[in-house]
Structure formats: C-alpha cells, structure tokens
mmCIF file of C-alpha atoms and ligand atoms in Angstrom:
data_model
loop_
_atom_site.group_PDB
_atom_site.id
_atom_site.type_symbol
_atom_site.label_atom_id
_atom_site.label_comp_id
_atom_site.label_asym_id
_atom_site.label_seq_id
_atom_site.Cartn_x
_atom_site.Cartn_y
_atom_site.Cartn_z
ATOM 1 C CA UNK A 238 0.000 0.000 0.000
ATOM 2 C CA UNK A 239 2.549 2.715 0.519
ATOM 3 C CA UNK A 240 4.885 3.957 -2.410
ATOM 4 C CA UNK A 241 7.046 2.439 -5.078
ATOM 5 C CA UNK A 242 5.701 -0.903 -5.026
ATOM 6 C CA UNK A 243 4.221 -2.878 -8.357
ATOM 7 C CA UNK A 244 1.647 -0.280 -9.913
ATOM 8 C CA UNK A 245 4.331 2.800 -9.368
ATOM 9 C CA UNK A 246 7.043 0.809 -11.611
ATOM 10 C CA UNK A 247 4.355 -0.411 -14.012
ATOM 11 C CA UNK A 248 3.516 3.977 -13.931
ATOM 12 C CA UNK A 249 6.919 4.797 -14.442
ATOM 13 C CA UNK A 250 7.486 3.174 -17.233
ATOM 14 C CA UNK A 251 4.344 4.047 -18.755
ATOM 15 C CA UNK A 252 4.867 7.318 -18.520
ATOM 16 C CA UNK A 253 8.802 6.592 -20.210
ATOM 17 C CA UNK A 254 7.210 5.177 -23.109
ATOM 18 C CA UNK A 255 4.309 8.073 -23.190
ATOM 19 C CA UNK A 256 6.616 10.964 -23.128
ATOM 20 C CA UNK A 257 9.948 9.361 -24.397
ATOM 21 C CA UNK A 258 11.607 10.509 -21.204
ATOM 22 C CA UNK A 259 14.996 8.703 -19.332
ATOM 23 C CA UNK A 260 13.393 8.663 -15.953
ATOM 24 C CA UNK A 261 9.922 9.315 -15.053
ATOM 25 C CA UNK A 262 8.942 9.590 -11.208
ATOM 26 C CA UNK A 263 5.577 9.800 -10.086
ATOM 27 C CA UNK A 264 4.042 12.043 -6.989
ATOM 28 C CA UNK A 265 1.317 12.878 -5.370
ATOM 29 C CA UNK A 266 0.997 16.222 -7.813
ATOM 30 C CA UNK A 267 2.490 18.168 -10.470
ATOM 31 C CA UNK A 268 2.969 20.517 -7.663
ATOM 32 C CA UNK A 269 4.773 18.132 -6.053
ATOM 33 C CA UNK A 270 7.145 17.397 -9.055
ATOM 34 C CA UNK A 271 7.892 21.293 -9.955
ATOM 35 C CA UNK A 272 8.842 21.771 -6.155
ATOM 36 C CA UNK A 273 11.160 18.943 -6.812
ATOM 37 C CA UNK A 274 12.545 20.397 -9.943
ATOM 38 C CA UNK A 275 13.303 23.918 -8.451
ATOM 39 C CA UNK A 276 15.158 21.440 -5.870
ATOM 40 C CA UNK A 277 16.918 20.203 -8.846
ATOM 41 C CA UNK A 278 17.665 23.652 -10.335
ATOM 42 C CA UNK A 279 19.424 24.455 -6.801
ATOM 43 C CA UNK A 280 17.822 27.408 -6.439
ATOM 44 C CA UNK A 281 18.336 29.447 -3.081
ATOM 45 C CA UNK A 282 17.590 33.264 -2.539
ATOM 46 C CA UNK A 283 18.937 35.722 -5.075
ATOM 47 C CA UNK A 284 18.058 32.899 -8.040
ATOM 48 C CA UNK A 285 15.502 33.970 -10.623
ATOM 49 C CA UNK A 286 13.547 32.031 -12.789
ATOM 50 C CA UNK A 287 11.689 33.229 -15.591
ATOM 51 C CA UNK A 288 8.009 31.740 -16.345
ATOM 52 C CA UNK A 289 5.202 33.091 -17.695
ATOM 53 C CA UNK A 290 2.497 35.189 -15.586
ATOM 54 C CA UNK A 291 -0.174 33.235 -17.340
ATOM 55 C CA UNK A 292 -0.270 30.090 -15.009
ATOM 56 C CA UNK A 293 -1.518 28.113 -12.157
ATOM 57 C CA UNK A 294 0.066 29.185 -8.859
ATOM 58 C CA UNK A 295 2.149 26.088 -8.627
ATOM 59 C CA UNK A 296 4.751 27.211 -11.278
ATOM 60 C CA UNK A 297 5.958 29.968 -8.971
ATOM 61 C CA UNK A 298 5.299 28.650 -5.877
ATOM 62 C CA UNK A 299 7.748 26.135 -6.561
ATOM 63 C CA UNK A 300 10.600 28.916 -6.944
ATOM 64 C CA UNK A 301 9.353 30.880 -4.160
ATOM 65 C CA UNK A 302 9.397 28.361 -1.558
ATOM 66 C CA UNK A 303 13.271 27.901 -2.422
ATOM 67 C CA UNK A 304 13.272 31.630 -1.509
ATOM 68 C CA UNK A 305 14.177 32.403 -5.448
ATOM 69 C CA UNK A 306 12.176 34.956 -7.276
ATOM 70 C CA UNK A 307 9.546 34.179 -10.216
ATOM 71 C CA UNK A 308 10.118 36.787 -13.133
ATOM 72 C CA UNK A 309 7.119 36.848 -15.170
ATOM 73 C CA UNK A 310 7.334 37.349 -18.817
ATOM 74 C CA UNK A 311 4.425 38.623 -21.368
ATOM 75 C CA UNK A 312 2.709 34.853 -23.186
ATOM 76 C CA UNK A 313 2.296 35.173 -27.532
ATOM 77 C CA UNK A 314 -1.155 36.428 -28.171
ATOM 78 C CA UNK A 315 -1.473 33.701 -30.276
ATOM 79 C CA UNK A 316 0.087 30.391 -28.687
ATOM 80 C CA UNK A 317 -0.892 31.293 -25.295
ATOM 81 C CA UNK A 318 2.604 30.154 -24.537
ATOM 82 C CA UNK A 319 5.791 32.537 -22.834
ATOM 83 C CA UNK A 320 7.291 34.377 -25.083
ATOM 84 C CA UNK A 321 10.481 33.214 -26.523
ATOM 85 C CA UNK A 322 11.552 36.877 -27.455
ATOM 86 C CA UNK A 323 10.951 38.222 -24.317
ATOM 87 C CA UNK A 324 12.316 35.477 -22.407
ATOM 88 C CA UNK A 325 15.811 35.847 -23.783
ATOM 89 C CA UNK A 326 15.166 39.817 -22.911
ATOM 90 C CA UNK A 327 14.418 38.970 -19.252
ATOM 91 C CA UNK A 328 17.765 36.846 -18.587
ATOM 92 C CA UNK A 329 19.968 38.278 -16.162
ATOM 93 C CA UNK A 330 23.337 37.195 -14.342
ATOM 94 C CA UNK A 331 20.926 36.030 -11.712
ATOM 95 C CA UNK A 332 18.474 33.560 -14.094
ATOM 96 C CA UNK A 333 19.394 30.089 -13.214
ATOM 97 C CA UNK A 334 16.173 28.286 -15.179
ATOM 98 C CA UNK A 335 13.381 28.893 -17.494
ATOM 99 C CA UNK A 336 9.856 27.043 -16.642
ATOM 100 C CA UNK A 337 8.134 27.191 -19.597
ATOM 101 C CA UNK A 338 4.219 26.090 -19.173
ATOM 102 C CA UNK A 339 2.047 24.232 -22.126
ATOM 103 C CA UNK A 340 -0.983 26.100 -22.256
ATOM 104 C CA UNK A 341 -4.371 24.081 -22.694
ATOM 105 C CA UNK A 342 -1.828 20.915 -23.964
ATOM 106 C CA UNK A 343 0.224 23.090 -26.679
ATOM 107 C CA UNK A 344 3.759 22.734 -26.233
ATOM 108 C CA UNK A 345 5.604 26.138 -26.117
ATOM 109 C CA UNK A 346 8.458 26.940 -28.659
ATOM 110 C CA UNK A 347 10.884 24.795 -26.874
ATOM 111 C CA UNK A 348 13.575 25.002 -29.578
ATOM 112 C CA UNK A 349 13.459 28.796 -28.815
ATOM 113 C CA UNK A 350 13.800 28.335 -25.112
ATOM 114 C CA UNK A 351 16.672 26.002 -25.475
ATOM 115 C CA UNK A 352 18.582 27.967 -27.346
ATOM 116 C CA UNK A 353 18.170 30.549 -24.520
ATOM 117 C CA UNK A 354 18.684 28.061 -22.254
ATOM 118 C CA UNK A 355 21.950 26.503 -23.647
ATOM 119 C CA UNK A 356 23.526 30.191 -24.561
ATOM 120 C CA UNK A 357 22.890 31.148 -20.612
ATOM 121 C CA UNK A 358 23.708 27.505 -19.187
ATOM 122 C CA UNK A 359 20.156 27.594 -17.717
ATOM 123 C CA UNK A 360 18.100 24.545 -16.827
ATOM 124 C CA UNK A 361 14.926 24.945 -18.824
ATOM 125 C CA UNK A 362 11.630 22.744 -17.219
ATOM 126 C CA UNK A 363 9.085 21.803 -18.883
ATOM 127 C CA UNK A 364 5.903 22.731 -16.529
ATOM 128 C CA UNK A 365 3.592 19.991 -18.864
ATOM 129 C CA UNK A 366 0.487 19.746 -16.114
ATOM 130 C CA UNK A 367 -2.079 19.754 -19.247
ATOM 131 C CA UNK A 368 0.695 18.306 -21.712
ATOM 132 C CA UNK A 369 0.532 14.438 -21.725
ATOM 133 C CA UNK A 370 0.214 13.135 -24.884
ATOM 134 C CA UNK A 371 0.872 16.243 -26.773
ATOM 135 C CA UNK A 372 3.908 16.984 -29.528
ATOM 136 C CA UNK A 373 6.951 19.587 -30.668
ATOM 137 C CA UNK A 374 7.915 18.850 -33.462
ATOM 138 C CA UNK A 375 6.636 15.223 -33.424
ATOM 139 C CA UNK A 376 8.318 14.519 -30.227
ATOM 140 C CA UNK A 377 6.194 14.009 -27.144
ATOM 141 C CA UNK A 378 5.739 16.669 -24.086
ATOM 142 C CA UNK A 379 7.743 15.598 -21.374
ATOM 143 C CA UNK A 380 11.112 14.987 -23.737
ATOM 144 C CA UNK A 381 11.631 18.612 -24.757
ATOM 145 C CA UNK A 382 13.222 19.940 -21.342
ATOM 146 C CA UNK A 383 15.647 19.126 -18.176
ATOM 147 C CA UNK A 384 12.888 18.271 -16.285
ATOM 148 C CA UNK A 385 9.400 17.768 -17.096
ATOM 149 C CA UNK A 386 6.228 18.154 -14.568
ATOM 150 C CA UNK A 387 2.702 16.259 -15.288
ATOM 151 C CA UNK A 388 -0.458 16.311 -13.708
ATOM 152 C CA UNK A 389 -3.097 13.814 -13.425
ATOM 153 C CA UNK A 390 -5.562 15.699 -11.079
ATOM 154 C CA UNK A 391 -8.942 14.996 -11.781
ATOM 155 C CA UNK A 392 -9.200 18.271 -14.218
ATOM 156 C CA UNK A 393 -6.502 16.435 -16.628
ATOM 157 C CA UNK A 394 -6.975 14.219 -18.983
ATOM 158 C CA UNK A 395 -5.773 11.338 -17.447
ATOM 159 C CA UNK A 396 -6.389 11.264 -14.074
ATOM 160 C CA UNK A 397 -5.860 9.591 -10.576
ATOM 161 C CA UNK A 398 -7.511 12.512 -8.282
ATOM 162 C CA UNK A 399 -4.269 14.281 -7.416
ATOM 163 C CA UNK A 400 -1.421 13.029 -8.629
ATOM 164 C CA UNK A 401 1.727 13.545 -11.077
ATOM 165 C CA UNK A 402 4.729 13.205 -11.750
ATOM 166 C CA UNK A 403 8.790 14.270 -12.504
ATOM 167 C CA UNK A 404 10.330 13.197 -15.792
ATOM 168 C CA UNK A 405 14.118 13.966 -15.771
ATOM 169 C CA UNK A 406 16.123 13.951 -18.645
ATOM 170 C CA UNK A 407 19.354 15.101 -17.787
ATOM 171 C CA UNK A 408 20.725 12.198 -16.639
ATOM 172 C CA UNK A 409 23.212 13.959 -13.791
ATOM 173 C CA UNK A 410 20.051 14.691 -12.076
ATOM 174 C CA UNK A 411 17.859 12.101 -11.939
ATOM 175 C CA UNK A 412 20.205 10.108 -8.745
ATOM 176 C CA UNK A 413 19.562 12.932 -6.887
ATOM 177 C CA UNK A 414 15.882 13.214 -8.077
ATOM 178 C CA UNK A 415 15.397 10.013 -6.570
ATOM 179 C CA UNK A 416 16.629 10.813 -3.310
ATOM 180 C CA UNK A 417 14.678 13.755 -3.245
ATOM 181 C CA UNK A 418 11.367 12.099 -3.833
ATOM 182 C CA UNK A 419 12.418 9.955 -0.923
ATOM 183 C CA UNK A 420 12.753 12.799 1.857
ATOM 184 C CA UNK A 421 16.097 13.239 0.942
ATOM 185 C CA UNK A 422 17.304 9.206 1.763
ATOM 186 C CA UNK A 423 19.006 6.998 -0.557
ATOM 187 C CA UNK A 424 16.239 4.086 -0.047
ATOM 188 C CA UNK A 425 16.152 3.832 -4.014
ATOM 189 C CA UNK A 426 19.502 2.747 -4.443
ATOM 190 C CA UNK A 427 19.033 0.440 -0.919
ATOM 191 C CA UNK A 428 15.622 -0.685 -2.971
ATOM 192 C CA UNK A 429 18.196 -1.852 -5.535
ATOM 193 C CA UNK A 430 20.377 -3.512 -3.720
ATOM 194 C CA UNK A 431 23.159 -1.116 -4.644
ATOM 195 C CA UNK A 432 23.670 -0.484 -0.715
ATOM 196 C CA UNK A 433 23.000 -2.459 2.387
ATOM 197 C CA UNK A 434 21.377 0.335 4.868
ATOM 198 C CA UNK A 435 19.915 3.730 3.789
ATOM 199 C CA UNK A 436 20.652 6.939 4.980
ATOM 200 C CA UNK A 437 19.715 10.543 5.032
ATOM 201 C CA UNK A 438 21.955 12.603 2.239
ATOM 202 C CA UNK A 439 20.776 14.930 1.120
ATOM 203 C CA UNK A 440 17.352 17.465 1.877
ATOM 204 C CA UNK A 441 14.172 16.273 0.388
ATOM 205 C CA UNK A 442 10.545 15.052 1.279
ATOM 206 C CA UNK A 443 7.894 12.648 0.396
ATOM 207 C CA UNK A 444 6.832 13.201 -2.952
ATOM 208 C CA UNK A 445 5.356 10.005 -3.754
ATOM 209 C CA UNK A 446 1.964 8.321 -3.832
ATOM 210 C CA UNK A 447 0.731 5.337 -2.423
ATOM 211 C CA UNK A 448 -0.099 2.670 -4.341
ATOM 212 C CA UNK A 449 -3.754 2.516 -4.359
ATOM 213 C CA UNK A 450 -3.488 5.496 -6.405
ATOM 214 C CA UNK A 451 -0.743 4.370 -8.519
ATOM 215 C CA UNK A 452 -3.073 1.146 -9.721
ATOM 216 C CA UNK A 453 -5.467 3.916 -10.403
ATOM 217 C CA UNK A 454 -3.250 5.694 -12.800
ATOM 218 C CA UNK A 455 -1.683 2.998 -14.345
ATOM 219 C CA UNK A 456 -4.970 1.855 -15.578
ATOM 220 C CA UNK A 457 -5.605 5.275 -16.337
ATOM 221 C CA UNK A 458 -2.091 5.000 -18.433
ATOM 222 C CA UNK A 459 -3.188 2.022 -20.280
ATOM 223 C CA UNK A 460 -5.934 4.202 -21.917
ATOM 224 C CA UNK A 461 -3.903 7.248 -22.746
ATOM 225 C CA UNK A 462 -4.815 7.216 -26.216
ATOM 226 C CA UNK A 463 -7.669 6.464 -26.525
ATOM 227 C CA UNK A 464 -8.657 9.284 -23.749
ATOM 228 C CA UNK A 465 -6.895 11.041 -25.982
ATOM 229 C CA UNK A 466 -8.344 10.453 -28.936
ATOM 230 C CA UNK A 467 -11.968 11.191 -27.771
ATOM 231 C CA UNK A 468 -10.837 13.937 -26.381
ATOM 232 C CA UNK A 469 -9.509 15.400 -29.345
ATOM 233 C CA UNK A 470 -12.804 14.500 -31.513
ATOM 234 C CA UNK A 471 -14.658 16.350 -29.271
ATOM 235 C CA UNK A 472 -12.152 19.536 -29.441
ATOM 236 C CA UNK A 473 -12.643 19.157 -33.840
ATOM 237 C CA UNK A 474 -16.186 19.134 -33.211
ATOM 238 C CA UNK A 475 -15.523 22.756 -31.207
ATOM 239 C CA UNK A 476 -13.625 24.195 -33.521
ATOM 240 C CA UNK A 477 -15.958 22.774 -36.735
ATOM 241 C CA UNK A 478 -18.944 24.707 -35.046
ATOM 242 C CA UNK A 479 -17.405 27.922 -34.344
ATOM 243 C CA UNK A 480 -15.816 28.649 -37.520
ATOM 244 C CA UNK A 481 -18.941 30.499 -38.570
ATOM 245 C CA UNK A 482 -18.427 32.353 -35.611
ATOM 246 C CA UNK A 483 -14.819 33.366 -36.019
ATOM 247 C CA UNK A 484 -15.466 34.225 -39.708
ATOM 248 C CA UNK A 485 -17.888 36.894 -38.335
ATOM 249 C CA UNK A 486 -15.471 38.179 -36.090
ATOM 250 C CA UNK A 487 -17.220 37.247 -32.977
ATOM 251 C CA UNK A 488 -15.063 34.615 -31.283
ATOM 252 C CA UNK A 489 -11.023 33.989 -31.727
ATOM 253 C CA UNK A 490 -10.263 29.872 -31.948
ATOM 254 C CA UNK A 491 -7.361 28.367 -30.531
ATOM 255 C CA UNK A 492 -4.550 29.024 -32.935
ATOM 256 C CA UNK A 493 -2.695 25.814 -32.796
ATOM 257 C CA UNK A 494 0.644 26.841 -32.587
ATOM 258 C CA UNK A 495 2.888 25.576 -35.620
ATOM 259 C CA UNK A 496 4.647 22.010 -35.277
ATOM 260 C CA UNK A 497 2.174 20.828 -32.289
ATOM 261 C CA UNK A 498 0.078 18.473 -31.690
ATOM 262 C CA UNK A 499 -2.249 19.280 -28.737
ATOM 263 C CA UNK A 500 -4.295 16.216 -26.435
ATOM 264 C CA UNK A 501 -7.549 17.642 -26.619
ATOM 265 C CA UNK A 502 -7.395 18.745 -23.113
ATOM 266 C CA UNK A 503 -9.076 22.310 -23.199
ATOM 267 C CA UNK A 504 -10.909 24.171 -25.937
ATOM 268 C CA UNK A 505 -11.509 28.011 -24.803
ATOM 269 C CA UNK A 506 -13.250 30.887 -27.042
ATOM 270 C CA UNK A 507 -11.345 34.426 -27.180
ATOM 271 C CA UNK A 508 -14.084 36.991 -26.795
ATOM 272 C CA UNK A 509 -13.641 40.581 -28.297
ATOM 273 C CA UNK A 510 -14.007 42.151 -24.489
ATOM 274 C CA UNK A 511 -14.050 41.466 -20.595
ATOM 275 C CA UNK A 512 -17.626 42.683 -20.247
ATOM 276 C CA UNK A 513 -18.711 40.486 -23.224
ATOM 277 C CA UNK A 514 -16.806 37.623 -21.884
ATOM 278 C CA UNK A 515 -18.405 37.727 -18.288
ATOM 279 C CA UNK A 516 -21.977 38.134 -19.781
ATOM 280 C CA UNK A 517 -21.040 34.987 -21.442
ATOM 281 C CA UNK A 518 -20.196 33.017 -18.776
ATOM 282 C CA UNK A 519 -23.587 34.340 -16.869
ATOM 283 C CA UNK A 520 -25.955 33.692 -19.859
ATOM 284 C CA UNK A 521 -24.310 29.773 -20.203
ATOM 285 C CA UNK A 522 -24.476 29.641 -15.909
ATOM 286 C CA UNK A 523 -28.498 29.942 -16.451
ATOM 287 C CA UNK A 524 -28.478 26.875 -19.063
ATOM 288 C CA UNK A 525 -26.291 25.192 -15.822
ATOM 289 C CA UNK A 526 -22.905 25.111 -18.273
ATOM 290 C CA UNK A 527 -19.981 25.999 -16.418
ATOM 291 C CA UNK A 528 -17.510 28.315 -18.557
ATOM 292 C CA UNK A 529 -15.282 29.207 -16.335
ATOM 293 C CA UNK A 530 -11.832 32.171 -17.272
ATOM 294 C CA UNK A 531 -8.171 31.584 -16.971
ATOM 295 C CA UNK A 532 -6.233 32.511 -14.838
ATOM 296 C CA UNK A 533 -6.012 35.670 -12.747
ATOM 297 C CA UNK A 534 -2.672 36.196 -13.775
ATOM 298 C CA UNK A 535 0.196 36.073 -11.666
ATOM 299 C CA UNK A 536 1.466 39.059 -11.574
ATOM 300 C CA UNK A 537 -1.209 40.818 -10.904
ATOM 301 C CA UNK A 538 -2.053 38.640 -7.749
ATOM 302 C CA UNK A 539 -1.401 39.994 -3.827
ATOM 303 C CA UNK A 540 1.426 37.064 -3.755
ATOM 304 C CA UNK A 541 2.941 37.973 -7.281
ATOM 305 C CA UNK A 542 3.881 41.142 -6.147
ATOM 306 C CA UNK A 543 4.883 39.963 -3.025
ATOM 307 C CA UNK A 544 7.165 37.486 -4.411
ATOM 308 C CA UNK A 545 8.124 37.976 -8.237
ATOM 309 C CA UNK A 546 8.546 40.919 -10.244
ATOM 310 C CA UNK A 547 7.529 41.086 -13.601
ATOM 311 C CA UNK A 548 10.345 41.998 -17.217
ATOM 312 C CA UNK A 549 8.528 43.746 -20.169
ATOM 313 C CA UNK A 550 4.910 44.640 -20.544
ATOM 314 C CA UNK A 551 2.174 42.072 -19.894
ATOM 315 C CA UNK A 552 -0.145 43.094 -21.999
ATOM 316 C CA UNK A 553 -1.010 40.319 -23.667
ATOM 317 C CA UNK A 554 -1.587 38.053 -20.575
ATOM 318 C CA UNK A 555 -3.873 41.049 -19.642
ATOM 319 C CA UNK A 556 -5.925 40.876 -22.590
ATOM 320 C CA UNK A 557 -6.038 37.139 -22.477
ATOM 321 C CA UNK A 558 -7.378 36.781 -18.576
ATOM 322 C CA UNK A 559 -10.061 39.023 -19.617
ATOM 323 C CA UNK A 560 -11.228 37.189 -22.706
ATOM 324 C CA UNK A 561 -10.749 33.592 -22.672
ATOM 325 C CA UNK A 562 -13.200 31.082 -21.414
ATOM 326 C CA UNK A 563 -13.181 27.792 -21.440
ATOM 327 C CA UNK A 564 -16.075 25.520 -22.857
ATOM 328 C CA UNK A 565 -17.003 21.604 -21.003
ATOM 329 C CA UNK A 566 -14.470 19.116 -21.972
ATOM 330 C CA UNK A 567 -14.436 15.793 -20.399
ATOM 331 C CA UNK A 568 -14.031 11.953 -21.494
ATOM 332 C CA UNK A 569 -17.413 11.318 -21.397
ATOM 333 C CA UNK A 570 -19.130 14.960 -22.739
ATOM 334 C CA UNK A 571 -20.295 12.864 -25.225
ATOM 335 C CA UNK A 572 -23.631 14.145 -27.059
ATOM 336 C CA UNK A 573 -23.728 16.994 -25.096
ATOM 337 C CA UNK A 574 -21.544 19.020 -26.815
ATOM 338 C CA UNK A 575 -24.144 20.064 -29.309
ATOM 339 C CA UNK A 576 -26.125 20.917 -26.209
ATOM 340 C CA UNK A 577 -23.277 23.485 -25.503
ATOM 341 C CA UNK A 578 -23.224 24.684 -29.063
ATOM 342 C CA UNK A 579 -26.576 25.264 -29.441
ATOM 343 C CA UNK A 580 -25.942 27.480 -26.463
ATOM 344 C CA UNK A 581 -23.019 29.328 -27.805
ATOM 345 C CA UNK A 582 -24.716 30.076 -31.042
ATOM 346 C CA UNK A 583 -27.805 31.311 -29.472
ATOM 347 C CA UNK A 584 -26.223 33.426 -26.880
ATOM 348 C CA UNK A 585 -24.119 35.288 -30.322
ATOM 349 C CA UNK A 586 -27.472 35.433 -31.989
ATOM 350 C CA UNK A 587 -29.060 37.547 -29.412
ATOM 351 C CA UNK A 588 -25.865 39.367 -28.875
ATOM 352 C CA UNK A 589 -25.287 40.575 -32.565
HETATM 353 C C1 PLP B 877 0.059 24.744 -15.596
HETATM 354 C C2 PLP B 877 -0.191 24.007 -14.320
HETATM 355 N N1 PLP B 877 0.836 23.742 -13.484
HETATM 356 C C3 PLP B 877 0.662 23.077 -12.338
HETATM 357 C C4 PLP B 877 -0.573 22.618 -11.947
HETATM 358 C C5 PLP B 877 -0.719 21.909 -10.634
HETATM 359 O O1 PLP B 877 -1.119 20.564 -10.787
HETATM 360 P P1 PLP B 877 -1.534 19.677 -9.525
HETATM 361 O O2 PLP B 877 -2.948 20.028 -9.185
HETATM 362 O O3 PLP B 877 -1.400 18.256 -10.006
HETATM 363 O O4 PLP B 877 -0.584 19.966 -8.430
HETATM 364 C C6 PLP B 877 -1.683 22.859 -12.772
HETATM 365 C C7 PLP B 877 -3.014 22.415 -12.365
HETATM 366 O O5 PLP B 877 -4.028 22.742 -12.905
HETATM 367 C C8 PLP B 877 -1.487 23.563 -13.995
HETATM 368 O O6 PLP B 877 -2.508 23.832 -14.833
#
C-alpha cells in the first residue's frame, strides 16, 4: 500500500514510453514534481527564474518556496505560450532556469527556449500539467526539457484525483531526483540492492503516492490514447462549429501553434471584451454550463507582487485573462456538446 511498489514501476514506465523521457517519477501532484525540480535547479535566494504570468500558482510557488524569485514574462497572443523573445530579454546574471508552461496541452516553442537556455547555461523545465500526450515537433511533451512536470488531477486528462509526476532527462540529475522524492534518503539505491542500509543525504521530502493510487493511474495510463483520442474529436467538433463564428469576427479559436500536436485537453473561445466575456459566462451559468476564465494572472495577484517581479509589458496576458473562457471538456461529454453549441450560437445570436 505505501509507495514504489508494483503499480508505481508499471507507472513509471508508462509514462517513459508516453513521453519518451529517461526517468519518469511519479508524486502525489504536479505541484509536487515542480517543487522537486526547483530542488533540482538548486535554487536558493537571489536565483531567478523566468516563467510566464499566465499560469496556475504552482509554477511559482515552486521557486518561491526555495526563496528564489519568479520573473514573469508577457505569453504570444497567439500560442498562449511565454514568449520566446521576451524570455531571452528577461535573462539576467541572476536567471538560473526557465519554466516554460504548455498552455491548454500546446507545447511552447521549446527550440526557442533552449537555445536561450543553452547560450545562458540555464536549466529549462518543462511545466507539462495539461501536456501528456501532446507533440513539438513530433516529439512528445515531457522529452523537450531538463525536467518535465505532469499532472493527473482529476481536471486532466488522465487522471488519478491528485497526482503527477517528474520526468528527468538530464541524466546527472535524476540520482539525486530520486533521493529527493524519498525525503532526501538513498532508499532507491538500498531498494536496488546497490547499498546495504539507507541513509539521510541529502534534503528532500515525500513526494510520492501510495499505491492505491498508482493502480489507479496505471490503468488510467493504459488508456492514454484512446482518452486522448476522444478527447480530441470532441475539441474538432468545437472548432468545426465555431468557424462560422470566427469568420464573423465574434469569437477567436485556438490558434494551434505551428509544429504541435495538442491532447484535446481544453478548448476556450477568445471573446472581443471582458464585459462580453463575463456576460457569457452568466448567460451559459443559467443553461447550468460551467464556462469558467483563466487565470487571474500572476502578476497581478497579492502574492505575485509579493514574491516575483515582472520583465517587459504584460499586456497580452492582460488581454487574455479578460477574454478567454473555457467551454465543457471531459471523457465522457459525449452528445452533449451540441447541447453546448446550441448554447453558444444562441447566446451570439441575441448578442449581434
Ligand atoms: C500549468 C499548471 N501547473 C501546475 C498545476 C498543478 O497541478 P496539480 O494540481 O497536479 O498539483 C496545474 C493544475 O491545474 C497547472 O494547470
């Protein structure tokens, strides 16, 4: 019942195979596995680490609990994704890693970031919570970075409650990932036989899940694509709809960013305005749909300015917390999706 047992190595390599990554580790959360990679990044006060603004809290909190400081950079209006460009303009002499996020499954320009990355000598980390399954440049999310961070919390699209999990690809790191994930004891390498007693080495804590939930996910594993695939009809059948309403100028699409794949894990509308956007999401509340926004962006948030500091304007993360909303997408939405369009449609029709 408690970690690493049967179902966590059966996970592991699942998720090795999935994402094409040397060592994959699972935890309890993704927020779990990005606090382990800022461990892994050896970050300590006076580090910064540049991310976008346009994320879930975890991404920083990761780097602020190592008493580093986020920098927020402006996302591309059009991937959703941190801005290569203004990435490379926010490195200092006190950037030690980039933690690029893939927005609604879309991998960011990671050949961008690596360049940055490898001209700097950063660590770049892949923060791929809504990523599994997706492709760069026909290789899979979770192979493009240092480090790579996956959810599987009940929003995702494969799911074991809460739950994720560390992929390391840098090979000098993923010994010490290990003992990390073990509150900081090399019981892996005892596990293996490779020592006769384990001891505490080095700092750490217990990042892993038990392994109830691992059987969970590993079943969950099994299915990845065909979850995926579902998922994916279901976010053509979106887009198909709404082209009428794009053409009219009433709705921006996703813009799949060139060179990805995505998984089907989010489709979202761009609305021309806030004030349109929130009378959206009360008109489709009354049918009982639940649209909700993303995200309140970081920087803008009590602990953002607290903690980080933002480089370069952020005016396209702005724009994008006020117009985006997100539509229902689950595994098993099924017919119901035309219930939602119908919705959609008439709430433009009244609206024009
Ligand atoms: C981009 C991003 N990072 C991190 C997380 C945190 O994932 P978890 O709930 O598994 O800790 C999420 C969750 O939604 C996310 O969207």
């Amino acid at each position: 019942m408690s970690g690493d047992g049967y179902y966590t190595k059966q996970c592991n390599a699942a998720l090795e195979r999935l994402t094409g990554g040397q060592k994959a580790l699972i935890t309890h959360s993704c927020t779990a596995a990005l606090e382990m990679a800022a461990m892994l990044c050896d970050l300590g006060p006076g580090d910064e680490v540049i991310m976008p603004s346009f994320t879930f809290v975890s991404t920083a909190n990761a780097v602020v609990l190592r008493g580093a400081t986020p920098v927020f950079v402006d996302v591309d209006g059009e991937t959703l994704n941190i801005c290569p460009k203004r990435t490379a303009a926010a490195v200092t002499d006190k950037t030690k890693a980039i933690f690029a996020v893939h927005y609604a499954g879309f991998p960011a320009d990671m050949d961008a970031l690596m360049e940055i990355a490898n001209r700097h000598n950063l660590l770049l980390v892949e923060d791929a919570a809504q990523a599994l399954g997706s492709t760069y440049k026909e290789r899979p999310a979770g192979s493009l970075a240092h480090m790579a961070a996956f959810s599987f919390h009940e929003t995702k699209n494969i799911v074991s409650g809460e739950g994720g999990a560390l992929v390391v690809n840098n090979p000098n790191l993923i010994e010490r990932a290990e003992i990390i994930r073990e509150k900081g004891t090399d019981r892996s390498r005892f596990m293996r036989g490779q020592v006769d007693k384990y001891t505490w080495v080095d700092m750490g804590s217990s990042y892993l899940p038990g392994e109830l939930i691992a059987s969970y996910l590993f079943a969950q594993l099994e299915m990845e694509p065909m979850i995926r695939q579902r998922r994916m009809s279901l976010f053509h059948r979106y887009a198909e709809a709404f082209a009428p309403l794009q053409q009219t100028g009433c709705v921006q699409l996703p813009i799949i960013p060139k060179n990805t794949k995505g998984n089907g894990h989010m489709f979202f509308l761009m609305m021309p305005d806030r004030s349109m956007r929130d009378n959206f999401i009360d008109q489709m509340k009354q049918a009982e749909i639940t649209t909700p926004f993303h995200y309140v962006p970081l920087h803008s948030a009590p602990a953002g300015h607290r903690f980080g500091r933002t480089a370069g304007p952020m005016s396209e993360t702005d724009r994008i917390s006020d117009c985006l909303v997100r539509l229902p997408m689950y595994f098993d939405l099924g017919n119901e999706v035309e219930e939602v369009i119908d919705h959609v449609n008439a709430f433009f029709k009244v609206t024009a």
